[in-house]
Coordinates of C-alpha atoms and ligand atoms in Angstrom, one line a residue:
M8 CA 0.0 0.0 0.0
T9 CA 1.3 3.4 -0.9
L10 CA 0.4 7.0 0.1
I11 CA -2.9 8.3 -1.3
R12 CA -2.0 11.8 -2.2
S13 CA -4.2 14.7 -1.0
W14 CA -4.5 18.3 -2.1
L15 CA -3.5 19.2 1.5
P16 CA 0.3 19.3 1.4
A17 CA 0.8 18.4 5.1
A18 CA -1.1 15.1 4.6
N19 CA 1.5 13.9 2.1
D20 CA 4.4 14.1 4.5
A21 CA 5.7 10.6 5.2
A22 CA 5.9 11.4 8.9
C23 CA 2.4 13.0 9.2
P24 CA 0.2 10.7 11.4
F25 CA -2.9 11.7 9.4
P26 CA -2.5 11.1 5.7
L27 CA -5.5 10.3 3.4
N28 CA -4.8 6.6 4.1
N29 CA -5.8 7.1 7.8
L30 CA -9.0 9.2 8.2
P31 CA -9.5 8.5 11.9
C32 CA -12.8 9.2 13.7
G33 CA -12.8 11.9 16.4
V34 CA -14.9 14.6 18.0
F35 CA -13.7 18.2 18.2
S36 CA -14.8 21.6 19.3
V37 CA -13.3 25.1 18.9
A38 CA -13.5 27.8 21.5
G39 CA -17.1 28.3 22.5
G40 CA -18.5 25.8 20.0
A41 CA -20.4 22.5 20.5
P42 CA -18.5 19.2 19.9
R43 CA -18.9 17.7 16.5
C44 CA -17.7 14.5 14.7
C45 CA -14.6 15.0 12.6
T46 CA -11.7 13.3 10.9
A47 CA -8.0 14.4 10.9
I48 CA -6.2 15.1 7.6
G49 CA -2.7 16.5 7.6
D50 CA -2.5 19.3 10.2
K51 CA -6.3 19.9 10.1
V52 CA -9.5 18.6 11.5
L53 CA -12.3 18.1 9.0
D54 CA -15.9 18.7 10.4
V55 CA -17.7 15.8 8.9
A56 CA -21.0 16.8 10.6
A57 CA -20.8 20.0 8.5
L58 CA -19.8 18.0 5.4
A59 CA -22.9 15.9 5.8
A60 CA -25.1 19.0 6.4
A61 CA -23.8 20.5 3.2
G62 CA -24.6 17.4 1.3
L63 CA -21.0 16.7 0.4
V64 CA -21.2 13.1 1.8
A65 CA -24.1 10.8 1.8
V66 CA -25.1 9.5 5.3
P67 CA -28.5 8.7 6.6
P68 CA -30.3 11.7 8.3
G69 CA -29.3 12.2 11.9
T70 CA -26.0 10.2 11.6
F71 CA -23.9 13.1 13.0
D72 CA -26.5 14.8 15.2
A73 CA -24.7 13.6 18.4
P74 CA -21.0 14.3 19.0
A75 CA -20.1 10.6 19.0
W76 CA -19.5 8.0 16.3
N77 CA -22.0 5.4 17.7
A78 CA -24.8 6.2 15.2
F79 CA -22.4 6.1 12.3
M80 CA -21.0 2.8 13.5
A81 CA -24.6 1.4 13.9
H82 CA -25.3 1.9 10.2
G83 CA -22.8 -0.9 9.4
P84 CA -19.9 -1.8 7.2
A85 CA -21.5 -0.8 3.9
L86 CA -21.7 2.8 5.1
W87 CA -18.2 2.6 6.7
A88 CA -16.8 1.7 3.3
S89 CA -18.8 4.2 1.2
F90 CA -18.1 7.1 3.6
R91 CA -14.4 6.3 3.5
A92 CA -14.5 6.2 -0.3
E93 CA -16.3 9.6 -0.4
L94 CA -13.8 11.3 2.0
T95 CA -10.9 9.8 -0.1
A96 CA -12.4 11.3 -3.3
L97 CA -13.1 14.7 -1.7
L98 CA -9.7 15.1 -0.1
G99 CA -7.7 13.4 -2.9
E100 CA -5.4 15.1 -5.3
G101 CA -7.4 16.4 -8.3
S102 CA -10.7 16.6 -6.4
D103 CA -13.1 19.2 -7.8
S104 CA -14.6 19.8 -4.4
E105 CA -11.5 21.4 -2.8
A106 CA -13.0 24.8 -2.2
A107 CA -16.3 23.4 -0.8
V108 CA -14.4 21.1 1.6
A109 CA -11.8 23.6 2.6
Q110 CA -14.6 25.7 4.4
H111 CA -14.9 22.9 6.9
L112 CA -11.3 22.5 7.9
V113 CA -10.0 23.7 11.2
P114 CA -6.3 23.7 12.3
L115 CA -5.7 20.7 14.5
A116 CA -3.8 23.0 16.9
E117 CA -7.0 25.0 17.6
A118 CA -9.2 22.0 18.2
A119 CA -10.1 20.5 21.5
L120 CA -10.6 16.8 21.2
H121 CA -13.2 14.9 23.1
M122 CA -14.3 11.2 23.6
P123 CA -14.8 9.8 20.0
M124 CA -17.8 7.6 21.0
T125 CA -20.1 6.8 23.9
V126 CA -18.6 3.7 25.5
A127 CA -21.4 1.2 25.9
E128 CA -19.5 -1.3 28.0
Y129 CA -15.8 -2.0 28.7
T130 CA -14.0 -5.3 29.0
D131 CA -10.3 -5.7 29.5
F132 CA -8.3 -8.8 28.6
Y133 CA -5.0 -10.3 29.7
A134 CA -3.6 -11.6 26.4
S135 CA 0.2 -10.8 26.1
K136 CA 2.2 -13.8 27.1
H137 CA 5.2 -11.8 28.1
H138 CA 3.1 -9.6 30.4
A139 CA 1.3 -12.6 31.9
M140 CA 4.6 -14.4 32.5
N141 CA 6.2 -11.3 34.1
V142 CA 3.2 -10.5 36.3
G143 CA 2.6 -14.1 37.2
T144 CA 6.2 -14.6 38.2
M145 CA 6.0 -11.6 40.5
F146 CA 2.6 -12.4 42.1
R147 CA 2.9 -16.3 42.3
G148 CA 6.5 -17.3 41.5
A149 CA 8.0 -18.6 38.2
E150 CA 6.6 -22.1 38.7
N151 CA 3.0 -20.8 38.7
A152 CA 3.5 -17.8 36.5
L153 CA 1.1 -18.7 33.7
P154 CA -2.4 -19.7 35.0
P155 CA -3.4 -23.2 33.7
N156 CA -6.2 -21.8 31.5
W157 CA -4.1 -19.0 30.0
L158 CA -3.1 -20.7 26.7
S159 CA -6.7 -21.8 26.1
I160 CA -8.8 -18.8 27.1
P161 CA -8.5 -15.1 26.2
I162 CA -8.9 -14.2 29.9
G163 CA -10.7 -11.0 30.7
Y164 CA -12.8 -9.1 33.2
N165 CA -15.8 -6.8 32.9
G166 CA -14.7 -3.2 33.5
R167 CA -16.7 0.0 33.9
A168 CA -17.7 2.2 30.9
S169 CA -17.9 5.1 33.4
S170 CA -14.1 4.9 34.0
V171 CA -13.1 5.6 30.4
V172 CA -11.8 9.1 29.7
V173 CA -10.2 10.8 26.8
S174 CA -6.5 11.8 26.5
G175 CA -5.6 14.9 28.4
T176 CA -8.0 14.2 31.3
E177 CA -6.2 14.4 34.7
V178 CA -6.2 11.2 36.8
R179 CA -6.4 11.5 40.5
R180 CA -4.4 9.0 42.5
P181 CA -7.0 6.7 44.2
W182 CA -7.4 5.7 47.8
G183 CA -8.1 2.0 48.5
Q184 CA -7.7 -0.9 50.7
V185 CA -4.2 -2.2 50.8
K186 CA -2.3 -4.8 52.8
G187 CA 1.5 -5.0 52.3
P188 CA 3.6 -8.0 53.4
D189 CA 4.5 -6.2 56.7
D190 CA 0.9 -5.1 57.5
A191 CA -0.9 -7.3 60.1
L192 CA -4.3 -5.9 58.9
P193 CA -5.4 -4.0 55.8
R194 CA -5.1 -0.2 55.7
F195 CA -7.1 2.4 53.8
A196 CA -4.5 4.6 52.0
P197 CA -3.7 6.4 48.8
S198 CA -2.2 3.9 46.3
A199 CA 1.6 3.9 46.5
R200 CA 2.0 1.7 43.5
F201 CA 0.0 3.5 40.8
D202 CA 0.8 2.2 37.3
I203 CA 0.0 2.3 33.6
E204 CA -0.9 -0.5 31.3
L205 CA -0.1 0.0 27.6
E206 CA -2.9 -1.5 25.6
L207 CA -4.8 -1.2 22.4
G208 CA -8.6 -1.0 22.6
A209 CA -10.9 -2.5 20.0
I210 CA -14.2 -0.7 19.3
V211 CA -17.2 -2.9 18.5
G212 CA -19.2 -1.3 15.7
Q213 CA -22.0 -3.8 15.2
P214 CA -24.2 -5.5 17.8
S215 CA -24.6 -9.2 18.3
S216 CA -26.9 -11.5 20.2
G217 CA -25.7 -15.1 20.7
P218 CA -22.3 -16.6 19.8
V219 CA -20.4 -15.2 16.8
T220 CA -17.4 -16.8 15.0
V221 CA -14.0 -15.2 14.9
A222 CA -14.6 -14.1 11.3
E223 CA -17.9 -12.5 12.3
A224 CA -16.3 -10.9 15.3
G225 CA -13.5 -9.5 13.1
A226 CA -16.1 -7.9 10.8
M227 CA -17.9 -6.3 13.8
I228 CA -14.7 -4.4 14.9
F229 CA -14.9 -0.8 13.6
G230 CA -11.5 0.4 14.8
Y231 CA -8.9 0.7 17.5
V232 CA -7.7 3.3 20.0
L233 CA -4.7 3.6 22.3
L234 CA -5.7 2.6 25.8
N235 CA -4.0 3.1 29.2
D236 CA -5.6 0.9 31.8
W237 CA -4.4 2.8 35.0
S238 CA -3.8 0.2 37.7
A239 CA -3.2 0.5 41.4
R240 CA -0.9 -2.5 42.1
D241 CA -1.1 -2.4 45.9
I242 CA -4.9 -2.4 45.8
Q243 CA -4.9 -5.1 43.1
A244 CA -2.5 -7.4 45.0
W245 CA -4.9 -7.5 48.0
E246 CA -8.2 -7.7 46.2
Y247 CA -7.7 -9.7 43.1
Q248 CA -8.4 -13.3 44.4
P249 CA -10.7 -14.9 43.7
L250 CA -12.8 -12.7 41.3
G251 CA -10.0 -10.6 39.6
P252 CA -9.4 -6.9 39.6
F253 CA -12.1 -4.5 40.9
Q254 CA -11.2 -1.2 42.4
A255 CA -7.5 -1.4 41.3
K256 CA -8.7 -0.8 37.7
A257 CA -11.7 1.4 38.3
T258 CA -10.0 4.8 38.7
A259 CA -9.7 5.7 35.0
T260 CA -8.9 4.2 31.6
T261 CA -7.5 6.7 29.2
I262 CA -8.1 6.4 25.4
S263 CA -6.7 8.3 22.4
P264 CA -9.2 10.8 20.9
W265 CA -8.9 9.1 17.5
I266 CA -10.4 5.8 16.4
V267 CA -8.1 4.4 13.7
T268 CA -10.4 2.3 11.6
A269 CA -9.9 -1.3 10.8
A270 CA -10.0 -0.3 7.1
A271 CA -6.9 2.0 7.6
L272 CA -5.1 -0.8 9.4
E273 CA -6.0 -3.5 6.8
P274 CA -2.6 -3.4 5.0
F275 CA -0.8 -4.0 8.3
R276 CA -2.3 -7.4 9.4
V277 CA 0.0 -9.8 11.2
A278 CA -0.8 -13.4 12.2
I279 CA -1.0 -14.4 15.8
P280 CA 2.1 -16.3 17.0
P281 CA 2.1 -20.1 16.8
R282 CA -0.1 -21.8 19.3
E283 CA 1.8 -23.4 22.2
R284 CA -1.3 -25.5 23.0
E285 CA -4.0 -26.5 20.6
I286 CA -7.0 -24.1 20.9
L287 CA -10.6 -25.1 20.6
P288 CA -12.0 -24.8 17.0
Y289 CA -14.3 -21.8 17.9
L290 CA -11.2 -19.7 18.5
E291 CA -9.3 -20.6 15.3
E292 CA -8.5 -17.6 13.2
A293 CA -8.4 -17.6 9.4
L294 CA -7.4 -14.0 8.7
P295 CA -4.2 -12.7 10.4
G296 CA -5.8 -10.9 13.4
L297 CA -3.1 -8.7 14.8
Y298 CA -1.5 -5.6 13.3
D299 CA 2.0 -4.2 13.1
I300 CA 1.6 -1.2 15.4
A301 CA 4.6 0.3 17.1
L302 CA 3.8 1.5 20.6
E303 CA 5.6 3.5 23.2
V304 CA 5.2 5.1 26.6
G305 CA 6.7 8.4 27.7
L306 CA 7.0 9.5 31.3
T307 CA 7.4 13.2 32.0
P308 CA 8.0 14.4 35.6
E309 CA 6.5 17.8 36.6
G310 CA 8.7 20.5 34.9
G311 CA 11.0 17.9 33.5
E312 CA 11.7 16.3 30.1
E313 CA 10.1 13.2 28.7
T314 CA 11.8 9.8 28.8
V315 CA 10.5 7.0 26.6
I316 CA 10.3 4.1 29.1
S317 CA 8.8 1.4 26.9
R318 CA 8.7 0.4 23.2
T319 CA 6.6 -2.6 22.0
N320 CA 4.3 -3.7 19.3
Y321 CA 0.7 -4.9 19.1
C322 CA 1.9 -8.0 17.2
E323 CA 3.2 -9.3 20.5
M324 CA -0.3 -10.4 21.5
Y325 CA -1.2 -14.1 21.9
F326 CA -4.9 -13.6 21.2
S327 CA -6.4 -11.1 18.7
A328 CA -9.3 -8.8 19.3
A329 CA -11.5 -10.9 17.0
Q330 CA -10.7 -14.0 19.1
Q331 CA -11.4 -12.1 22.3
L332 CA -14.7 -10.8 21.0
A333 CA -15.7 -14.2 19.7
H334 CA -14.9 -15.7 23.1
H335 CA -16.8 -12.9 24.8
T336 CA -20.0 -14.0 23.0
T337 CA -19.8 -17.8 23.7
S338 CA -22.0 -17.4 26.7
G339 CA -24.7 -15.6 24.7
C340 CA -23.5 -12.3 26.1
S341 CA -24.8 -9.6 23.7
M342 CA -22.4 -7.0 22.3
R343 CA -23.4 -3.4 21.8
V344 CA -22.3 -0.7 19.4
G345 CA -19.6 1.3 21.3
D346 CA -18.3 -1.6 23.4
L347 CA -14.6 -1.2 24.1
L348 CA -12.3 -4.3 24.5
G349 CA -8.9 -3.7 26.0
S350 CA -6.2 -6.0 24.5
G351 CA -4.4 -6.5 27.8
T352 CA -1.0 -5.0 28.6
I353 CA 1.3 -5.4 25.6
S354 CA 4.8 -6.5 26.6
G355 CA 7.5 -7.8 24.4
P356 CA 10.4 -10.2 25.1
E357 CA 13.0 -7.6 26.2
K358 CA 13.0 -5.5 29.4
G359 CA 12.6 -2.3 27.3
N360 CA 9.4 -3.8 25.8
R361 CA 7.5 -4.1 29.0
G362 CA 4.1 -2.3 29.0
S363 CA 3.8 -1.5 32.7
L364 CA 6.0 0.0 35.4
L365 CA 5.3 -3.1 37.5
E366 CA 7.3 -5.1 35.0
L367 CA 9.8 -2.3 34.1
S368 CA 10.8 -1.9 37.7
W369 CA 10.2 -5.6 38.5
G370 CA 7.8 -4.8 41.3
G371 CA 9.9 -1.9 42.5
K372 CA 13.1 -3.9 42.9
E373 CA 14.8 -2.3 39.9
P374 CA 13.8 1.4 39.7
L375 CA 14.1 3.2 36.4
D376 CA 16.7 6.0 36.1
L377 CA 15.4 9.3 34.7
P378 CA 17.3 12.4 33.8
G379 CA 18.2 14.7 36.6
G380 CA 19.0 11.9 39.1
L381 CA 15.3 11.0 39.4
T382 CA 14.2 7.4 39.7
R383 CA 10.7 5.7 39.3
S384 CA 9.3 2.4 40.4
F385 CA 5.7 3.6 40.1
I386 CA 4.1 6.8 39.1
A387 CA 4.9 9.9 41.2
D388 CA 2.4 12.7 41.7
N389 CA 2.2 15.1 38.8
D390 CA 3.9 12.7 36.4
T391 CA 2.4 12.7 32.9
L392 CA 2.2 9.4 31.1
T393 CA 1.8 9.4 27.3
L394 CA 1.0 6.4 25.1
R395 CA 1.7 6.7 21.4
G396 CA 1.2 4.4 18.5
A397 CA 1.8 4.3 14.8
T398 CA 2.3 2.0 11.8
K399 CA 4.3 2.8 8.8
G400 CA 3.4 2.1 5.1
D401 CA 5.3 2.9 2.0
G402 CA 5.9 6.6 2.4
Y403 CA 3.3 7.2 5.0
T404 CA 2.4 6.8 8.7
I405 CA -0.9 5.8 10.3
G406 CA -0.9 7.5 13.7
F407 CA -3.2 7.2 16.7
G408 CA -2.3 10.4 18.3
E409 CA -1.7 10.2 22.1
A410 CA -3.4 8.8 25.2
R411 CA -2.0 11.2 27.8
G412 CA -2.8 11.6 31.4
K413 CA -1.3 13.5 34.3
V414 CA -1.6 11.9 37.7
I415 CA -2.6 14.4 40.3
P416 CA -2.2 13.9 44.1
A417 CA -4.8 11.9 46.0
L418 CA -7.5 13.7 47.9
E419 CA -6.3 14.6 51.4
H420 CA -9.5 13.6 53.1
P421 CA -11.5 11.4 50.7
Y422 CA -14.7 11.4 52.8
E423 CA -14.7 15.1 53.8
R424 CA -17.6 17.0 52.3
Ligands
MN205 MN1 -5.4 -4.1 31.6

C-alpha cells in the first residue's frame, strides 16, 4: 500500500500521522462551540457533521446529530466503506470539491478533542504472554506464572464504561484498601504503586446476540484506540483473588481521541504467533488478526523532560481482538455498538518492551533511572504518562495520536464534604 495523495500538502508528508490513508474518527470543538464529529487530515480537523449537512457526503439523516460515532457505526460496514471512499475522493489530489471542503477544515492546533464515542460497555483482557509471565512470576512465582487456563482462554474481566476518559484528562491517585507484606491488617491509604498498562482498545461497531465466529467478530470491529488501563498495584494485589481486579482498575482508563479504523489498518495485518497448545475450534482464526503497530510510553515528571520508558508492538499479543470478541459471545453475552475491548497489557520479550511500570521496575526492585537523578518504580504525583502508536506504510504513517494523562495527588481527606 502506498500513500494516497491529498491536495492538502501536510497530509502527504511521510511522517504525518494523518495522511489520506488514515481518516481516523474523532470529536472536536473550537472555543465556545459545540463538539462535532470529525476526521483528521494532515494538520487539520475536517468537520464531517458540516460536510454531511452541506450534502458533500451521503449519510442517513441524523448520523452526526450527536457528538459521537456510535450512530455512524450502527449503520454498518457498507456505510463505513462508502463514507471512507467519499472522503478519499473529496480530499484526494485532483478533487473538484477542494473549495467546498476547505470551508470545513480547522487547524488541529486550535481544536479541543473529546471522547470519540459513547462507551457502551468496557471489557479488559490479559492476552500478552510476556506480560502474563512477568506479572505471574512476581505475584505467584516462576513455577505458577502462567495460569493453567491461559493458553486456552482469552482471559478478561468486565470493567466499567464510566471509567473511560479521553486523552488529556487528569487522573487522581486513588485511595483504596491495601495490605502489604508487613501489615498485620489491611489499611485504607492512597495507592503507593499506581501504574500504567499500555494497551490497544478495539471498538465494537456492530451489535450481536448469541455466539459469533472469529470471522464474524472481526467484521464487527470498527477500529482501534490507544488505551491506558491505569492500575493500582497495591490495591490489586490484596483484592484480586478470587474474582479478579475490581477497584484497582476502576479509577480511570484513558483512550486516544482518534479511532483508527480497521479499514486503515488492513494493510498491516500480522498473524497471531504459533499456538503453544491447541486451541478449541471456535477460537481458530483464518485472517491474520493482529497488526504491526509500534507503541511507546513516555514519562514526564512535573517540569522535566520526557523519557520513553517502553517500546513494544501490538503484534506481541497471543490472542487477537477478534478472538477475544468471539470468546466474549460464547455465553450468549450480547455486544453493543460502542463496546470497548482492551487488549491487555502489551509487553515484548525484552526489558525495554514491558508495558507497565510493575514489569519495568520488577515490582519496585529495579527502579528506572530518569534524567536529573530521578528514579521511578511507580508513578509519582504530577507525572504525565503518554502512550503513542503508529504503523508505517510505503511513504506514509498511520498515527493514533496520544493517550496522555497527568496523575494528580490523592485527595487529602476522601470522605470530607
Ligand atoms: Mn489491563
